[in-house]
mmCIF file of C-alpha atoms and ligand atoms in Angstrom:
data_model
loop_
_atom_site.group_PDB
_atom_site.id
_atom_site.type_symbol
_atom_site.label_atom_id
_atom_site.label_comp_id
_atom_site.label_asym_id
_atom_site.label_seq_id
_atom_site.Cartn_x
_atom_site.Cartn_y
_atom_site.Cartn_z
ATOM 1 C CA UNK A 28 91.946 124.828 69.416
ATOM 2 C CA UNK A 29 92.068 123.232 65.958
ATOM 3 C CA UNK A 30 89.563 120.736 64.640
ATOM 4 C CA UNK A 31 90.399 117.054 64.909
ATOM 5 C CA UNK A 32 91.978 115.801 61.713
ATOM 6 C CA UNK A 33 92.150 112.421 60.091
ATOM 7 C CA UNK A 34 95.704 111.318 60.807
ATOM 8 C CA UNK A 35 95.741 108.804 57.974
ATOM 9 C CA UNK A 36 94.632 111.363 55.388
ATOM 10 C CA UNK A 37 97.569 113.500 56.336
ATOM 11 C CA UNK A 38 100.198 110.784 56.339
ATOM 12 C CA UNK A 39 101.671 111.923 53.032
ATOM 13 C CA UNK A 40 101.657 115.615 53.851
ATOM 14 C CA UNK A 41 105.106 117.095 53.531
ATOM 15 C CA UNK A 42 106.704 120.048 55.145
ATOM 16 C CA UNK A 43 107.886 121.820 52.011
ATOM 17 C CA UNK A 44 111.093 123.829 51.732
ATOM 18 C CA UNK A 45 113.301 124.949 54.598
ATOM 19 C CA UNK A 46 112.409 128.616 54.072
ATOM 20 C CA UNK A 47 109.054 127.851 55.603
ATOM 21 C CA UNK A 48 110.623 127.685 59.038
ATOM 22 C CA UNK A 49 110.837 131.474 59.078
ATOM 23 C CA UNK A 50 108.399 132.963 61.551
ATOM 24 C CA UNK A 51 105.105 133.929 59.988
ATOM 25 C CA UNK A 52 105.576 131.827 56.860
ATOM 26 C CA UNK A 53 102.709 129.575 55.841
ATOM 27 C CA UNK A 54 103.226 125.884 56.287
ATOM 28 C CA UNK A 55 101.435 123.346 54.165
ATOM 29 C CA UNK A 56 100.724 120.515 56.565
ATOM 30 C CA UNK A 57 97.583 120.692 58.667
ATOM 31 C CA UNK A 58 99.570 119.261 61.605
ATOM 32 C CA UNK A 59 101.162 122.631 62.326
ATOM 33 C CA UNK A 60 97.766 124.020 63.339
ATOM 34 C CA UNK A 61 97.899 121.886 66.460
ATOM 35 C CA UNK A 62 101.180 123.366 67.657
ATOM 36 C CA UNK A 63 102.351 126.800 68.781
ATOM 37 C CA UNK A 64 105.638 128.112 67.406
ATOM 38 C CA UNK A 65 108.586 128.734 69.689
ATOM 39 C CA UNK A 66 110.787 131.246 67.877
ATOM 40 C CA UNK A 67 114.483 131.716 68.504
ATOM 41 C CA UNK A 68 114.885 135.492 69.159
ATOM 42 C CA UNK A 69 118.308 135.617 67.475
ATOM 43 C CA UNK A 70 117.734 133.651 64.285
ATOM 44 C CA UNK A 71 114.007 134.539 64.088
ATOM 45 C CA UNK A 72 113.407 130.950 63.067
ATOM 46 C CA UNK A 73 110.991 128.457 64.503
ATOM 47 C CA UNK A 74 113.181 126.027 66.367
ATOM 48 C CA UNK A 75 110.576 124.281 68.447
ATOM 49 C CA UNK A 76 106.830 123.858 68.635
ATOM 50 C CA UNK A 77 104.557 123.342 71.605
ATOM 51 C CA UNK A 78 101.516 121.050 71.551
ATOM 52 C CA UNK A 79 98.387 123.202 72.032
ATOM 53 C CA UNK A 80 96.713 120.464 74.055
ATOM 54 C CA UNK A 81 99.292 118.996 76.428
ATOM 55 C CA UNK A 82 102.064 121.605 76.173
ATOM 56 C CA UNK A 83 104.787 119.149 75.171
ATOM 57 C CA UNK A 84 107.677 120.835 73.341
ATOM 58 C CA UNK A 85 108.955 119.156 70.166
ATOM 59 C CA UNK A 86 111.790 120.163 67.862
ATOM 60 C CA UNK A 87 110.597 121.570 64.536
ATOM 61 C CA UNK A 88 113.335 120.542 62.179
ATOM 62 C CA UNK A 89 112.050 120.988 58.605
ATOM 63 C CA UNK A 90 114.198 118.090 57.420
ATOM 64 C CA UNK A 91 112.364 115.642 59.650
ATOM 65 C CA UNK A 92 109.001 116.599 58.111
ATOM 66 C CA UNK A 93 105.831 116.304 60.119
ATOM 67 C CA UNK A 94 106.269 112.715 61.287
ATOM 68 C CA UNK A 95 107.233 113.850 64.814
ATOM 69 C CA UNK A 96 104.127 116.027 65.012
ATOM 70 C CA UNK A 97 101.895 113.253 63.665
ATOM 71 C CA UNK A 98 103.404 110.738 66.070
ATOM 72 C CA UNK A 99 102.776 113.085 68.972
ATOM 73 C CA UNK A 100 99.151 113.753 68.009
ATOM 74 C CA UNK A 101 98.499 110.021 67.802
ATOM 75 C CA UNK A 102 99.658 109.510 71.366
ATOM 76 C CA UNK A 103 98.745 112.892 72.923
ATOM 77 C CA UNK A 104 96.415 112.218 75.845
ATOM 78 C CA UNK A 105 94.837 115.675 75.608
ATOM 79 C CA UNK A 106 94.261 115.728 71.831
ATOM 80 C CA UNK A 107 90.450 116.031 71.434
ATOM 81 C CA UNK A 108 90.171 113.186 68.935
ATOM 82 C CA UNK A 109 92.032 110.855 71.289
ATOM 83 C CA UNK A 110 89.998 112.029 74.288
ATOM 84 C CA UNK A 111 86.839 111.476 72.259
ATOM 85 C CA UNK A 112 87.900 107.913 71.452
ATOM 86 C CA UNK A 113 88.716 107.396 75.110
ATOM 87 C CA UNK A 114 85.156 108.146 76.108
ATOM 88 C CA UNK A 115 83.330 106.189 73.439
ATOM 89 C CA UNK A 116 85.103 102.888 72.922
ATOM 90 C CA UNK A 117 83.445 99.837 74.398
ATOM 91 C CA UNK A 118 84.747 96.358 73.640
ATOM 92 C CA UNK A 119 84.124 92.746 74.361
ATOM 93 C CA UNK A 120 87.315 91.607 76.052
ATOM 94 C CA UNK A 121 88.292 87.971 76.399
ATOM 95 C CA UNK A 122 90.378 87.107 79.447
ATOM 96 C CA UNK A 123 93.394 85.170 78.068
ATOM 97 C CA UNK A 124 93.545 82.938 81.155
ATOM 98 C CA UNK A 125 89.915 82.155 81.923
ATOM 99 C CA UNK A 126 88.502 82.610 78.385
ATOM 100 C CA UNK A 127 85.574 84.509 79.930
ATOM 101 C CA UNK A 128 84.237 87.466 77.940
ATOM 102 C CA UNK A 129 83.351 90.762 79.588
ATOM 103 C CA UNK A 130 82.249 94.163 78.321
ATOM 104 C CA UNK A 131 84.975 96.731 78.861
ATOM 105 C CA UNK A 132 85.264 100.448 78.166
ATOM 106 C CA UNK A 133 88.933 100.223 77.311
ATOM 107 C CA UNK A 134 90.886 103.409 76.832
ATOM 108 C CA UNK A 135 94.537 103.869 75.993
ATOM 109 C CA UNK A 136 96.770 104.198 79.045
ATOM 110 C CA UNK A 137 100.458 104.764 78.253
ATOM 111 C CA UNK A 138 101.627 103.816 81.749
ATOM 112 C CA UNK A 139 99.592 100.598 81.906
ATOM 113 C CA UNK A 140 100.752 99.614 78.414
ATOM 114 C CA UNK A 141 104.397 100.112 79.381
ATOM 115 C CA UNK A 142 103.913 98.004 82.494
ATOM 116 C CA UNK A 143 102.264 95.256 80.439
ATOM 117 C CA UNK A 144 105.188 95.393 77.995
ATOM 118 C CA UNK A 145 107.703 94.892 80.827
ATOM 119 C CA UNK A 146 105.623 91.970 82.125
ATOM 120 C CA UNK A 147 105.552 90.413 78.653
ATOM 121 C CA UNK A 148 109.349 90.628 78.377
ATOM 122 C CA UNK A 149 109.772 88.934 81.768
ATOM 123 C CA UNK A 150 107.128 86.223 81.326
ATOM 124 C CA UNK A 151 108.024 85.315 77.736
ATOM 125 C CA UNK A 152 111.785 85.772 78.327
ATOM 126 C CA UNK A 153 112.284 88.200 75.448
ATOM 127 C CA UNK A 154 115.508 90.198 75.132
ATOM 128 C CA UNK A 155 115.027 93.908 75.993
ATOM 129 C CA UNK A 156 115.897 94.728 72.376
ATOM 130 C CA UNK A 157 112.551 93.258 71.265
ATOM 131 C CA UNK A 158 111.103 96.795 71.586
ATOM 132 C CA UNK A 159 113.407 97.983 68.802
ATOM 133 C CA UNK A 160 112.678 95.118 66.397
ATOM 134 C CA UNK A 161 110.853 95.727 63.131
ATOM 135 C CA UNK A 162 108.211 93.058 63.732
ATOM 136 C CA UNK A 163 107.330 94.370 67.178
ATOM 137 C CA UNK A 164 107.055 97.951 65.892
ATOM 138 C CA UNK A 165 104.754 96.852 63.083
ATOM 139 C CA UNK A 166 102.606 94.861 65.507
ATOM 140 C CA UNK A 167 102.246 97.872 67.838
ATOM 141 C CA UNK A 168 101.380 100.219 64.966
ATOM 142 C CA UNK A 169 98.508 97.902 64.015
ATOM 143 C CA UNK A 170 97.320 96.740 67.451
ATOM 144 C CA UNK A 171 97.743 99.980 69.398
ATOM 145 C CA UNK A 172 98.820 102.968 67.254
ATOM 146 C CA UNK A 173 98.639 105.302 70.260
ATOM 147 C CA UNK A 174 101.558 103.411 71.802
ATOM 148 C CA UNK A 175 103.884 103.939 68.804
ATOM 149 C CA UNK A 176 105.185 107.244 70.177
ATOM 150 C CA UNK A 177 105.429 105.855 73.719
ATOM 151 C CA UNK A 178 107.338 102.609 73.054
ATOM 152 C CA UNK A 179 110.320 102.778 75.435
ATOM 153 C CA UNK A 180 113.917 102.134 74.366
ATOM 154 C CA UNK A 181 115.588 98.875 75.382
ATOM 155 C CA UNK A 182 117.347 100.743 78.200
ATOM 156 C CA UNK A 183 114.093 102.186 79.540
ATOM 157 C CA UNK A 184 112.298 98.856 79.295
ATOM 158 C CA UNK A 185 115.196 97.225 81.182
ATOM 159 C CA UNK A 186 114.716 99.821 83.941
ATOM 160 C CA UNK A 187 110.954 99.115 83.912
ATOM 161 C CA UNK A 188 111.660 95.386 84.389
ATOM 162 C CA UNK A 189 114.023 96.129 87.281
ATOM 163 C CA UNK A 190 111.380 98.370 88.892
ATOM 164 C CA UNK A 191 108.786 95.643 88.467
ATOM 165 C CA UNK A 192 111.140 93.114 90.073
ATOM 166 C CA UNK A 193 111.769 95.376 93.081
ATOM 167 C CA UNK A 194 108.046 95.989 93.433
ATOM 168 C CA UNK A 195 107.252 92.247 93.341
ATOM 169 C CA UNK A 196 110.111 91.524 95.747
ATOM 170 C CA UNK A 197 108.757 94.040 98.269
ATOM 171 C CA UNK A 198 105.277 92.511 97.958
ATOM 172 C CA UNK A 199 106.689 89.016 98.557
ATOM 173 C CA UNK A 200 108.678 90.304 101.546
ATOM 174 C CA UNK A 201 105.436 91.604 103.058
ATOM 175 C CA UNK A 202 103.705 88.273 102.404
ATOM 176 C CA UNK A 203 106.530 86.297 104.020
ATOM 177 C CA UNK A 204 106.611 88.658 106.998
ATOM 178 C CA UNK A 205 102.887 88.194 107.636
ATOM 179 C CA UNK A 206 102.989 84.381 107.437
ATOM 180 C CA UNK A 207 101.887 82.329 110.408
ATOM 181 C CA UNK A 208 103.329 79.132 108.923
ATOM 182 C CA UNK A 209 106.980 78.162 108.633
ATOM 183 C CA UNK A 210 108.866 78.629 105.364
ATOM 184 C CA UNK A 211 110.655 75.645 103.825
ATOM 185 C CA UNK A 212 113.676 76.408 101.654
ATOM 186 C CA UNK A 213 114.919 74.189 98.854
ATOM 187 C CA UNK A 214 117.965 74.680 96.662
ATOM 188 C CA UNK A 215 118.586 73.579 93.118
ATOM 189 C CA UNK A 216 122.150 73.754 91.790
ATOM 190 C CA UNK A 217 123.321 73.398 88.220
ATOM 191 C CA UNK A 218 126.221 74.206 85.938
ATOM 192 C CA UNK A 219 125.689 76.161 82.730
ATOM 193 C CA UNK A 220 127.308 75.288 79.392
ATOM 194 C CA UNK A 221 129.824 78.081 80.101
ATOM 195 C CA UNK A 222 130.807 76.043 83.194
ATOM 196 C CA UNK A 223 129.342 78.582 85.626
ATOM 197 C CA UNK A 224 127.772 77.331 88.853
ATOM 198 C CA UNK A 225 124.300 78.504 89.782
ATOM 199 C CA UNK A 226 122.052 78.094 92.772
ATOM 200 C CA UNK A 227 118.307 78.667 92.782
ATOM 201 C CA UNK A 228 116.645 79.183 96.163
ATOM 202 C CA UNK A 229 112.928 78.416 96.433
ATOM 203 C CA UNK A 230 110.540 79.020 99.333
ATOM 204 C CA UNK A 231 107.498 76.837 100.021
ATOM 205 C CA UNK A 232 104.836 77.904 102.468
ATOM 206 C CA UNK A 233 101.185 77.356 103.398
ATOM 207 C CA UNK A 234 98.827 80.325 103.701
ATOM 208 C CA UNK A 235 95.897 80.814 106.099
ATOM 209 C CA UNK A 236 93.560 78.948 103.707
ATOM 210 C CA UNK A 237 95.878 75.921 103.598
ATOM 211 C CA UNK A 238 97.019 76.618 100.041
ATOM 212 C CA UNK A 239 100.564 75.574 99.232
ATOM 213 C CA UNK A 240 102.700 78.300 97.608
ATOM 214 C CA UNK A 241 106.031 78.129 95.841
ATOM 215 C CA UNK A 242 108.163 81.226 95.177
ATOM 216 C CA UNK A 243 111.631 81.495 93.669
ATOM 217 C CA UNK A 244 113.637 83.778 95.958
ATOM 218 C CA UNK A 245 117.032 83.998 94.268
ATOM 219 C CA UNK A 246 119.130 82.726 91.388
ATOM 220 C CA UNK A 247 122.762 83.208 92.339
ATOM 221 C CA UNK A 248 126.089 82.617 90.661
ATOM 222 C CA UNK A 249 128.528 80.744 92.933
ATOM 223 C CA UNK A 250 132.111 79.506 93.012
ATOM 224 C CA UNK A 251 131.428 75.786 93.437
ATOM 225 C CA UNK A 252 128.740 73.303 94.482
ATOM 226 C CA UNK A 253 130.492 72.377 97.729
ATOM 227 C CA UNK A 254 128.408 72.253 100.920
ATOM 228 C CA UNK A 255 130.266 75.164 102.521
ATOM 229 C CA UNK A 256 129.678 77.366 99.454
ATOM 230 C CA UNK A 257 125.950 76.466 99.335
ATOM 231 C CA UNK A 258 125.666 77.372 103.022
ATOM 232 C CA UNK A 259 127.361 80.731 102.406
ATOM 233 C CA UNK A 260 125.119 81.627 99.428
ATOM 234 C CA UNK A 261 121.872 80.529 101.142
ATOM 235 C CA UNK A 262 122.806 82.481 104.271
ATOM 236 C CA UNK A 263 123.465 85.582 102.139
ATOM 237 C CA UNK A 264 120.079 85.216 100.406
ATOM 238 C CA UNK A 265 118.184 84.748 103.677
ATOM 239 C CA UNK A 266 119.863 87.837 105.180
ATOM 240 C CA UNK A 267 118.892 89.843 102.053
ATOM 241 C CA UNK A 268 115.267 88.809 102.504
ATOM 242 C CA UNK A 269 115.344 89.978 106.126
HETATM 243 ZN ZN1 ZN B 318 100.089 116.923 73.098
#
């Protein structure tokens, strides 16, 4: 196991010439010490490397330098320096909603960060492509460098949002199923600037503590705003919700 290295110190380290990919050749960058070589038996060249800590296999293309290795070490959950940070960091965290300050032993969690990213996209109505924008990438590299290597593509983040929606929908289904009160449905119809007709179905209900709740059930595209059409769409939504 190699010693932890200062990732910033090494940021300018270069790989050197292509001949260094030959098995047994010395490589300049200290990053290589954290990876095991995977040698192609035919070409006798190092084609891939394996992280000594988590076992992840990365391609070792000399033309791409050591940035892939550096990126991995920054986000590797098993890399001693990261584990060390995980154990030691204690912060004062301010709750954005209540403004209350609590002491927290925050540690980087790739899964939780990805979930929070999907929530941000939904709540703030960002396009999925926000994850590939220059400004967002810069922000992440400053605010949470460990996440740089884990930032999902716009396709993955779209899937995360869909998963989150299905999860929330199932939770709401359970809530509605367990209700003792009746559920009141209201519809709101409008026409977009592209002349498309929409219907939004909202449920209102009162819980056991007499709190009034409002939940949007569906936003549906429809052919017209005629009574018959509204009936058809609402019926379809209600059947979907069980
Ligand atoms: Zn690793």
